[in-house]
Tab-separated table of C-alpha atoms (C1' of nucleotides) in Angstrom:
chain	number	residue	atom	x	y	z
A	253	UNK	CA	110.363	96.769	60.885
A	254	UNK	CA	106.965	98.315	61.136
A	255	UNK	CA	107.086	97.762	64.851
A	256	UNK	CA	110.657	98.767	65.712
A	257	UNK	CA	110.135	102.495	65.214
A	258	UNK	CA	106.951	102.912	67.275
A	259	UNK	CA	108.187	100.558	69.980
A	260	UNK	CA	111.500	102.394	70.249
A	261	UNK	CA	109.727	105.711	70.513
A	262	UNK	CA	107.385	104.325	73.147
A	263	UNK	CA	110.321	102.896	75.086
A	264	UNK	CA	112.188	106.179	75.255
A	265	UNK	CA	109.150	107.759	76.906
A	266	UNK	CA	107.934	104.887	79.093
A	267	UNK	CA	110.841	102.738	80.141
A	268	UNK	CA	111.337	101.962	83.803
A	269	UNK	CA	114.332	103.502	85.508
A	270	UNK	CA	116.116	100.250	86.325
A	271	UNK	CA	119.629	100.136	87.831
A	272	UNK	CA	121.175	98.160	84.985
A	273	UNK	CA	119.968	100.767	82.517
A	274	UNK	CA	121.906	103.565	84.144
A	275	UNK	CA	124.889	104.839	82.172
A	276	UNK	CA	128.136	103.236	83.268
A	277	UNK	CA	126.534	100.361	85.136
A	278	UNK	CA	129.183	98.067	83.694
A	279	UNK	CA	129.304	94.648	82.111
A	280	UNK	CA	129.823	92.849	85.411
A	281	UNK	CA	126.784	94.502	86.923
A	282	UNK	CA	124.754	93.640	83.867
A	283	UNK	CA	125.928	90.039	83.946
A	284	UNK	CA	125.012	89.733	87.626
A	285	UNK	CA	121.641	91.332	86.970
A	286	UNK	CA	120.923	88.879	84.162
A	287	UNK	CA	121.735	85.931	86.403
A	288	UNK	CA	119.404	87.249	89.067
A	289	UNK	CA	116.684	87.976	86.524
A	290	UNK	CA	116.577	84.407	85.202
A	291	UNK	CA	113.026	83.327	86.044
A	292	UNK	CA	112.836	86.008	88.719
A	293	UNK	CA	110.697	89.175	88.626
A	294	UNK	CA	112.475	92.516	88.290
A	295	UNK	CA	111.175	93.973	91.542
A	296	UNK	CA	112.681	91.139	93.552
A	297	UNK	CA	116.150	91.616	92.063
A	298	UNK	CA	116.744	95.315	92.730
A	299	UNK	CA	117.926	95.173	96.335
A	300	UNK	CA	119.945	91.942	96.258
A	301	UNK	CA	121.701	93.170	93.132
A	302	UNK	CA	122.800	96.401	94.786
A	303	UNK	CA	124.082	94.545	97.839
A	304	UNK	CA	125.886	91.996	95.688
A	305	UNK	CA	127.706	94.604	93.606
A	306	UNK	CA	128.653	96.636	96.645
A	307	UNK	CA	130.232	93.551	98.172
A	308	UNK	CA	131.766	92.183	94.956
A	309	UNK	CA	132.324	95.098	92.545
A	310	UNK	CA	134.376	92.982	90.127
A	311	UNK	CA	134.487	89.335	89.024
A	312	UNK	CA	137.824	88.949	90.825
A	313	UNK	CA	136.231	90.076	94.089
A	314	UNK	CA	133.635	87.331	93.863
A	315	UNK	CA	136.111	84.729	92.623
A	316	UNK	CA	138.256	85.367	95.700
A	317	UNK	CA	135.653	84.237	98.238
A	318	UNK	CA	134.378	80.713	98.961
A	319	UNK	CA	131.425	79.742	96.829
A	320	UNK	CA	129.372	79.263	99.991
A	321	UNK	CA	129.503	83.006	100.528
A	322	UNK	CA	127.802	83.464	97.172
A	323	UNK	CA	125.133	80.909	98.082
A	324	UNK	CA	124.525	82.696	101.370
A	325	UNK	CA	124.331	86.107	99.740
A	326	UNK	CA	121.915	84.764	97.155
A	327	UNK	CA	119.365	84.728	99.939
A	328	UNK	CA	115.809	84.005	98.895
A	329	UNK	CA	116.158	84.819	95.194
A	330	UNK	CA	115.398	81.206	94.323
A	331	UNK	CA	117.178	78.689	92.112
A	332	UNK	CA	120.339	78.843	94.242
A	333	UNK	CA	122.324	76.894	91.665
A	334	UNK	CA	122.522	80.248	89.931
A	335	UNK	CA	124.740	81.418	92.784
A	336	UNK	CA	127.098	78.505	92.187
A	337	UNK	CA	127.204	79.240	88.495
A	338	UNK	CA	127.697	82.966	88.953
A	339	UNK	CA	130.617	82.275	91.252
A	340	UNK	CA	132.048	79.785	88.752
A	341	UNK	CA	131.518	82.436	86.107
A	342	UNK	CA	133.564	84.906	88.119
A	343	UNK	CA	136.380	82.380	88.429
A	344	UNK	CA	136.467	81.705	84.685
A	345	UNK	CA	136.313	85.410	83.855
A	346	UNK	CA	139.147	86.103	86.279
A	347	UNK	CA	141.355	83.252	85.173
A	348	UNK	CA	140.664	83.063	81.463
A	349	UNK	CA	139.412	86.475	80.417
A	350	UNK	CA	141.722	88.756	82.369
A	351	UNK	CA	138.982	89.706	84.777
A	352	UNK	CA	136.905	91.317	82.028
A	353	UNK	CA	133.439	90.060	81.140
A	354	UNK	CA	133.770	88.810	77.548
A	355	UNK	CA	131.760	90.600	74.877
A	356	UNK	CA	131.468	87.999	72.147
A	357	UNK	CA	128.395	85.776	72.263
A	358	UNK	CA	130.384	82.609	71.666
A	359	UNK	CA	132.770	83.471	74.500
A	360	UNK	CA	129.873	84.309	76.808
A	361	UNK	CA	128.220	80.993	75.979
A	362	UNK	CA	131.219	79.148	77.417
A	363	UNK	CA	130.530	80.630	80.857
A	364	UNK	CA	128.696	78.531	83.457
A	365	UNK	CA	125.050	79.487	83.755
A	366	UNK	CA	125.116	81.629	80.615
A	367	UNK	CA	122.735	80.412	77.923
A	368	UNK	CA	121.332	81.807	74.706
A	369	UNK	CA	119.400	84.584	76.396
A	370	UNK	CA	121.994	85.778	78.884
A	371	UNK	CA	124.871	85.692	76.401
A	372	UNK	CA	123.045	87.941	73.971
A	373	UNK	CA	121.691	90.204	76.677
A	374	UNK	CA	125.238	90.919	77.860
A	375	UNK	CA	126.642	91.342	74.356
A	376	UNK	CA	123.852	93.760	73.485
A	377	UNK	CA	123.102	95.672	76.682
A	378	UNK	CA	126.634	95.800	78.098
A	379	UNK	CA	128.592	96.125	74.877
A	380	UNK	CA	126.163	97.446	72.281
A	381	UNK	CA	126.587	94.656	69.771
A	382	UNK	CA	123.798	93.857	67.373
A	383	UNK	CA	122.096	90.539	68.141
A	384	UNK	CA	118.525	89.454	68.720
A	385	UNK	CA	117.760	89.057	72.434
A	386	UNK	CA	114.864	86.709	73.115
A	387	UNK	CA	113.330	86.184	76.516
A	388	UNK	CA	109.850	85.173	77.578
A	389	UNK	CA	108.541	88.720	77.065
A	390	UNK	CA	109.909	88.981	73.544
A	391	UNK	CA	108.514	85.595	72.635
A	392	UNK	CA	105.057	86.631	73.794
A	393	UNK	CA	105.106	89.966	71.944
A	394	UNK	CA	106.192	88.297	68.710
A	395	UNK	CA	103.625	85.529	69.114
A	396	UNK	CA	100.881	88.117	69.453
A	397	UNK	CA	101.899	91.049	67.273
A	398	UNK	CA	103.461	89.059	64.432
A	399	UNK	CA	101.973	85.577	64.559
A	400	UNK	CA	98.524	86.470	65.839
A	401	UNK	CA	98.711	83.894	68.610
A	402	UNK	CA	97.604	84.568	72.159
A	403	UNK	CA	100.798	83.106	73.527
A	404	UNK	CA	104.090	81.695	72.382
A	405	UNK	CA	104.359	77.949	72.142
A	406	UNK	CA	107.325	75.998	73.413
A	407	UNK	CA	110.606	77.834	72.932
A	408	UNK	CA	112.499	77.118	69.740
A	409	UNK	CA	115.796	78.950	69.900
A	410	UNK	CA	116.560	79.163	66.198
A	411	UNK	CA	113.062	80.134	65.175
A	412	UNK	CA	112.708	82.657	67.999
A	413	UNK	CA	116.072	84.294	67.321
A	414	UNK	CA	115.300	84.513	63.604
A	415	UNK	CA	111.922	86.094	64.273
A	416	UNK	CA	113.468	88.732	66.503
A	417	UNK	CA	116.380	89.315	64.126
A	418	UNK	CA	113.870	90.139	61.406
A	419	UNK	CA	112.509	92.978	63.525
A	420	UNK	CA	115.803	94.661	64.379
A	421	UNK	CA	116.895	97.907	62.768
A	422	UNK	CA	120.246	97.796	60.989
A	423	UNK	CA	121.928	100.349	63.218
A	424	UNK	CA	123.564	98.797	66.295
A	425	UNK	CA	122.332	101.429	68.728
A	426	UNK	CA	118.788	101.338	67.355
A	427	UNK	CA	118.773	97.548	67.471
A	428	UNK	CA	119.887	97.655	71.089
A	429	UNK	CA	116.955	99.925	71.931
A	430	UNK	CA	114.556	97.650	70.071
A	431	UNK	CA	115.740	94.626	72.043
A	432	UNK	CA	115.153	96.434	75.316
A	433	UNK	CA	111.924	97.999	74.064
A	434	UNK	CA	110.172	94.825	72.967
A	435	UNK	CA	111.216	93.131	76.192
A	436	UNK	CA	109.872	96.073	78.156
A	437	UNK	CA	106.650	96.110	76.158
A	438	UNK	CA	106.089	92.459	77.066
A	439	UNK	CA	106.904	93.151	80.697
A	440	UNK	CA	104.586	96.087	81.327
A	441	UNK	CA	102.008	96.273	78.500
A	442	UNK	CA	101.761	93.015	76.552
A	443	UNK	CA	101.672	90.996	79.760
A	444	UNK	CA	100.751	87.333	80.010
A	445	UNK	CA	97.610	87.806	82.097
A	446	UNK	CA	95.881	91.058	81.252
A	447	UNK	CA	97.515	92.869	78.348
A	448	UNK	CA	96.961	96.628	78.325
A	449	UNK	CA	96.217	96.961	74.630
A	450	UNK	CA	94.879	100.475	75.118
A	451	UNK	CA	98.400	101.564	76.013
A	452	UNK	CA	100.160	99.582	73.315
A	453	UNK	CA	102.175	101.528	70.737
A	454	UNK	CA	101.696	98.816	68.100
A	455	UNK	CA	98.054	97.921	68.707
A	456	UNK	CA	97.237	99.179	65.207
A	457	UNK	CA	99.531	96.600	63.620
A	458	UNK	CA	99.042	93.748	66.088
A	459	UNK	CA	97.990	90.539	64.339
A	460	UNK	CA	96.439	89.081	67.458
A	461	UNK	CA	94.257	92.143	67.953
A	462	UNK	CA	93.366	92.275	64.263
A	463	UNK	CA	92.176	88.679	64.437
A	464	UNK	CA	89.931	89.406	67.410
A	465	UNK	CA	92.145	87.979	70.144
A	466	UNK	CA	91.778	84.267	69.330
A	467	UNK	CA	92.571	81.894	72.159
A	468	UNK	CA	95.867	80.063	72.193
A	469	UNK	CA	95.824	76.920	70.122
A	470	UNK	CA	98.955	74.856	70.207
A	471	UNK	CA	100.826	72.347	72.247
A	472	UNK	CA	99.917	72.774	75.885
A	473	UNK	CA	102.834	73.728	78.024
A	474	UNK	CA	103.593	71.274	80.811
A	475	UNK	CA	101.888	72.308	83.990
A	476	UNK	CA	104.216	73.534	86.675
A	477	UNK	CA	104.560	70.907	89.364
A	478	UNK	CA	103.005	71.879	92.655
A	479	UNK	CA	105.521	73.317	95.091
A	480	UNK	CA	103.828	72.348	98.313
A	481	UNK	CA	105.268	69.041	99.454
A	482	UNK	CA	107.789	68.897	96.625
A	483	UNK	CA	111.485	68.091	96.759
A	484	UNK	CA	112.051	71.708	95.807
A	485	UNK	CA	110.333	72.833	98.961
A	486	UNK	CA	112.437	70.512	101.087
A	487	UNK	CA	115.630	71.646	99.386
A	488	UNK	CA	114.576	75.219	100.057
A	489	UNK	CA	113.967	74.519	103.735
A	490	UNK	CA	117.310	72.802	104.171
A	491	UNK	CA	119.253	75.498	102.357
A	492	UNK	CA	117.482	78.269	104.262
A	493	UNK	CA	118.568	76.606	107.500
A	494	UNK	CA	122.175	76.411	106.322
A	495	UNK	CA	122.149	80.007	105.092
A	496	UNK	CA	121.150	81.369	108.464
A	497	UNK	CA	123.540	79.257	110.492
A	498	UNK	CA	127.148	80.214	111.171
A	499	UNK	CA	127.992	76.742	112.395
A	500	UNK	CA	127.452	73.301	110.867
A	501	UNK	CA	123.863	72.098	111.004
A	502	UNK	CA	123.264	68.718	112.606
A	503	UNK	CA	121.125	65.923	111.252
A	504	UNK	CA	118.808	66.414	114.211
A	505	UNK	CA	118.209	69.994	113.158
A	506	UNK	CA	117.497	68.886	109.605
A	507	UNK	CA	115.049	66.257	110.868
A	508	UNK	CA	113.015	69.017	112.471
A	509	UNK	CA	112.568	70.658	109.069
A	510	UNK	CA	110.674	67.863	107.336
A	511	UNK	CA	108.983	64.751	108.701
A	512	UNK	CA	109.415	62.452	105.701
A	513	UNK	CA	112.882	60.952	106.191
A	514	UNK	CA	113.156	59.480	102.719
A	515	UNK	CA	112.266	62.739	101.028
A	516	UNK	CA	114.510	64.685	103.376
A	517	UNK	CA	117.465	62.458	102.553
A	518	UNK	CA	116.723	62.661	98.859
A	519	UNK	CA	116.655	66.445	98.989
A	520	UNK	CA	119.829	66.575	101.042
A	521	UNK	CA	121.621	64.203	98.696
A	522	UNK	CA	120.620	66.270	95.678
A	523	UNK	CA	121.855	69.450	97.350
A	524	UNK	CA	125.193	67.736	98.023
A	525	UNK	CA	125.303	66.463	94.447
A	526	UNK	CA	124.707	70.007	93.204
A	527	UNK	CA	127.518	71.363	95.382
A	528	UNK	CA	125.157	73.564	97.365
A	529	UNK	CA	125.759	71.610	100.573
A	530	UNK	CA	128.788	69.738	101.883
A	531	UNK	CA	129.113	67.205	104.671
A	532	UNK	CA	131.220	68.319	107.610
A	533	UNK	CA	131.769	65.235	109.709
A	534	UNK	CA	128.244	64.135	110.565
A	535	UNK	CA	126.937	67.686	110.061
A	536	UNK	CA	126.335	69.901	107.045
A	537	UNK	CA	127.427	73.357	105.859
A	538	UNK	CA	127.432	75.559	102.822
A	539	UNK	CA	130.436	74.840	100.566
A	540	UNK	CA	133.739	76.472	101.511
B	187	DA	C1'	112.601	66.996	74.225
B	188	DA	C1'	110.867	66.842	78.619
B	189	DT	C1'	112.168	67.728	83.468
B	190	DT	C1'	114.124	69.803	87.152
B	191	DC	C1'	115.345	73.625	89.696
B	192	DG	C1'	112.840	78.454	94.455
B	193	DT	C1'	110.261	81.886	95.760
B	194	DG	C1'	106.717	85.203	96.120
B	195	DG	C1'	103.108	88.020	94.243
B	196	DG	C1'	99.059	88.499	91.091
B	197	DT	C1'	94.449	86.930	89.626
C	80	DT	C1'	91.639	79.135	96.983
C	81	DA	C1'	94.573	77.025	93.589
C	82	DC	C1'	96.705	77.974	90.170
C	83	DC	C1'	99.730	81.038	86.963
C	84	DC	C1'	103.771	83.411	86.027
C	85	DA	C1'	108.415	85.418	86.378
C	86	DA	C1'	114.805	89.170	81.613
C	87	DG	C1'	116.375	80.601	81.718
C	88	DA	C1'	119.927	76.960	82.006
C	89	DA	C1'	121.381	72.377	82.287
C	90	DT	C1'	120.709	67.720	81.615
DNA sequence: AATTCGTGGGT
DNA sequence: TACCCAAGAAT
């Protein structure tokens, strides 16, 4: 509680003017933004989000088109399975929720691609309900300011949600601001690489700072696998080819994308298994 | 619980 | 240059 007030005040003066924070942006827009923001930097989401919502202003609009259109429109945002799940989400919302994005966390959690973070983000930011919202930024701020650790360890949903819940003001509207404010603080001040403690509104109560910025001691997070030469890269190459082609892509064209036949076939098979690619005779297309 | 899943920019 | 990191979810 000693951090909610100063962080809220800081937020009201320093928050970025992001599209999904504009009044009347709508629950659908916020849901789409949260899908796009999963593991993807804010700056890369702005334009695709605007194009997406112009094309599909409601869940029913998206549900009405073939899922392949969603995969194509996803473009280079990364993790294209999110496009499949967002489309599936639109179908469920249209068929089971009357075309209205649900506002209860437990209803939101039933939607494809909606997990603990996204469900609460929608309930809080779109509907104003009072829940803790915990993303990577929030986890880092709490690890530093409260726990005195340089970085958060592995995620632990219950512990992380409880820690954030303990910081929230009682009032729904204030709690909503605090959720956005701590996330924003982690995004632009208490950053992973070079935190700007001189600009931090809670530097005077930060446990990490008070302890002299000790290095992180805890379970090492698994190193991210190298991308170059990975199956992910091959999947990306194949899907990029399909995205930019209006007609089915032949095996010969796919062979030109990657020399290792075994890896190419493995990547292709996994894309088919995911539903991102379908066989069309002896050729391949995005799903219809 | 540990892995897998894109892409691009920062350090 | 090689990492590291990014409003996570599913398995």
